[in-house]
Amino acid sequence: MAADRRSSWLKGVLDLLVLSCLTDGESYGYEIAKALAGAGLGEIKGGTLYPVLNRLEEAGLMEAEFRAAERGPGRRYYRLTGPGRERLAAEGAAWEEFHRAVRTQLRTGGTAP
């Protein structure tokens, strides 16, 4: 049940988390998934991650470039666009506000602090 709950929570914030993985530069899908898992968000499978990456690219929030590799398969590298950085800042602030409200509710049960 806890895993199901976590999955539901991630659905609402995964786009924002993926954008945040690109704030320091470009990355590729597997690296993004590892970063999210390393942050304690659990395993994000390719069937979940790649549609998000495609949607964000189609929305103009990130750009992608395929690069052939000397060994193994090539990789598609993603980087934020200007609108992507703007969306990350705006939605990040909105998420922080929402998180504060949830945290307050959980701590106080709705009574004034």
CSV table of C-alpha atoms in Angstrom, one decimal:
chain,number,residue,atom,x,y,z
A,1,MET,CA,0.0,0.0,0.0
A,2,ALA,CA,2.8,2.4,0.8
A,3,ALA,CA,4.4,1.9,-2.6
A,4,ASP,CA,1.0,2.6,-4.3
A,5,ARG,CA,0.8,5.8,-2.3
A,6,ARG,CA,4.3,6.9,-3.3
A,7,SER,CA,3.4,6.2,-6.9
A,8,SER,CA,0.4,8.5,-6.7
A,9,TRP,CA,2.4,11.2,-5.0
A,10,LEU,CA,5.1,11.0,-7.7
A,11,LYS,CA,2.6,11.3,-10.5
A,12,GLY,CA,1.9,14.9,-9.4
A,13,VAL,CA,5.5,16.0,-9.1
A,14,LEU,CA,7.5,13.9,-11.5
A,15,ASP,CA,7.7,16.5,-14.2
A,16,LEU,CA,9.1,19.0,-11.7
A,17,LEU,CA,11.6,16.5,-10.3
A,18,VAL,CA,12.8,15.7,-13.8
A,19,LEU,CA,13.3,19.3,-14.6
A,20,SER,CA,15.2,19.8,-11.4
A,21,CYS,CA,17.6,17.1,-12.4
A,22,LEU,CA,18.8,19.3,-15.3
A,23,THR,CA,19.5,22.5,-13.4
A,24,ASP,CA,23.3,21.9,-13.4
A,25,GLY,CA,23.5,20.8,-17.0
A,26,GLU,CA,22.5,18.1,-19.4
A,27,SER,CA,21.8,14.5,-18.6
A,28,TYR,CA,20.3,11.3,-20.1
A,29,GLY,CA,17.4,9.1,-19.0
A,30,TYR,CA,19.3,6.5,-17.0
A,31,GLU,CA,21.3,9.1,-15.2
A,32,ILE,CA,18.1,11.0,-14.3
A,33,ALA,CA,16.5,7.9,-13.0
A,34,LYS,CA,19.6,7.2,-10.8
A,35,ALA,CA,19.5,10.7,-9.5
A,36,LEU,CA,15.9,10.4,-8.5
A,37,ALA,CA,16.5,7.0,-6.9
A,38,GLY,CA,19.5,8.4,-5.0
A,39,ALA,CA,17.3,11.2,-3.7
A,40,GLY,CA,15.1,8.6,-2.0
A,41,LEU,CA,12.2,8.6,-4.5
A,42,GLY,CA,12.5,5.0,-5.4
A,43,GLU,CA,13.0,3.4,-8.8
A,44,ILE,CA,11.5,5.3,-11.7
A,45,LYS,CA,11.2,2.8,-14.6
A,46,GLY,CA,11.7,3.7,-18.2
A,47,GLY,CA,8.1,3.2,-19.0
A,48,THR,CA,7.3,6.0,-16.6
A,49,LEU,CA,10.3,8.3,-17.2
A,50,TYR,CA,10.6,8.4,-21.0
A,51,PRO,CA,7.0,9.6,-21.6
A,52,VAL,CA,7.7,12.4,-19.1
A,53,LEU,CA,10.9,13.3,-21.0
A,54,ASN,CA,9.1,13.3,-24.3
A,55,ARG,CA,6.2,15.4,-23.0
A,56,LEU,CA,8.6,18.0,-21.5
A,57,GLU,CA,10.5,18.1,-24.7
A,58,GLU,CA,7.4,18.5,-26.8
A,59,ALA,CA,6.3,21.3,-24.4
A,60,GLY,CA,9.6,23.2,-25.2
A,61,LEU,CA,10.8,22.9,-21.6
A,62,MET,CA,13.8,20.9,-22.5
A,63,GLU,CA,15.8,20.1,-25.6
A,64,ALA,CA,17.3,16.8,-26.6
A,65,GLU,CA,20.2,15.7,-28.6
A,66,PHE,CA,21.1,12.1,-29.6
A,67,ARG,CA,24.8,11.3,-29.4
A,68,ALA,CA,26.4,8.1,-30.7
A,69,ALA,CA,28.7,6.3,-28.2
A,70,GLU,CA,32.0,4.7,-28.9
A,71,ARG,CA,30.9,1.6,-27.1
A,72,GLY,CA,27.3,0.5,-26.6
A,73,PRO,CA,24.2,2.3,-27.7
A,74,GLY,CA,24.0,6.1,-28.2
A,75,ARG,CA,22.2,8.3,-25.7
A,76,ARG,CA,19.7,11.1,-25.8
A,77,TYR,CA,20.9,14.0,-23.7
A,78,TYR,CA,18.4,16.5,-22.3
A,79,ARG,CA,18.9,20.1,-21.2
A,80,LEU,CA,16.6,22.8,-19.9
A,81,THR,CA,15.4,25.6,-22.1
A,82,GLY,CA,14.7,29.1,-20.9
A,83,PRO,CA,11.0,28.3,-20.5
A,84,GLY,CA,11.9,25.1,-18.7
A,85,ARG,CA,13.9,27.1,-16.1
A,86,GLU,CA,11.0,29.5,-15.7
A,87,ARG,CA,8.5,26.6,-15.2
A,88,LEU,CA,10.9,24.9,-12.7
A,89,ALA,CA,11.1,28.1,-10.7
A,90,ALA,CA,7.4,28.8,-10.7
A,91,GLU,CA,6.2,25.2,-10.1
A,92,GLY,CA,9.0,24.7,-7.5
A,93,ALA,CA,7.7,27.7,-5.6
A,94,ALA,CA,4.1,26.5,-5.8
A,95,TRP,CA,5.2,23.0,-4.6
A,96,GLU,CA,7.1,24.5,-1.6
A,97,GLU,CA,3.9,26.4,-0.7
A,98,PHE,CA,1.8,23.3,-1.0
A,99,HIS,CA,4.3,21.3,1.0
A,100,ARG,CA,4.2,23.9,3.8
A,101,ALA,CA,0.4,23.7,3.9
A,102,VAL,CA,0.4,19.9,4.1
A,103,ARG,CA,3.2,19.9,6.7
A,104,THR,CA,1.3,22.4,8.8
A,105,GLN,CA,-1.9,20.4,8.5
A,106,LEU,CA,-0.2,17.2,9.5
A,107,ARG,CA,1.5,18.8,12.5
A,108,THR,CA,-1.4,20.8,13.9
A,109,GLY,CA,-4.4,18.8,12.7
A,110,GLY,CA,-5.9,22.0,11.5
A,111,THR,CA,-5.6,24.0,14.7
A,112,ALA,CA,-3.7,27.3,14.6
A,113,PRO,CA,0.0,26.8,15.4
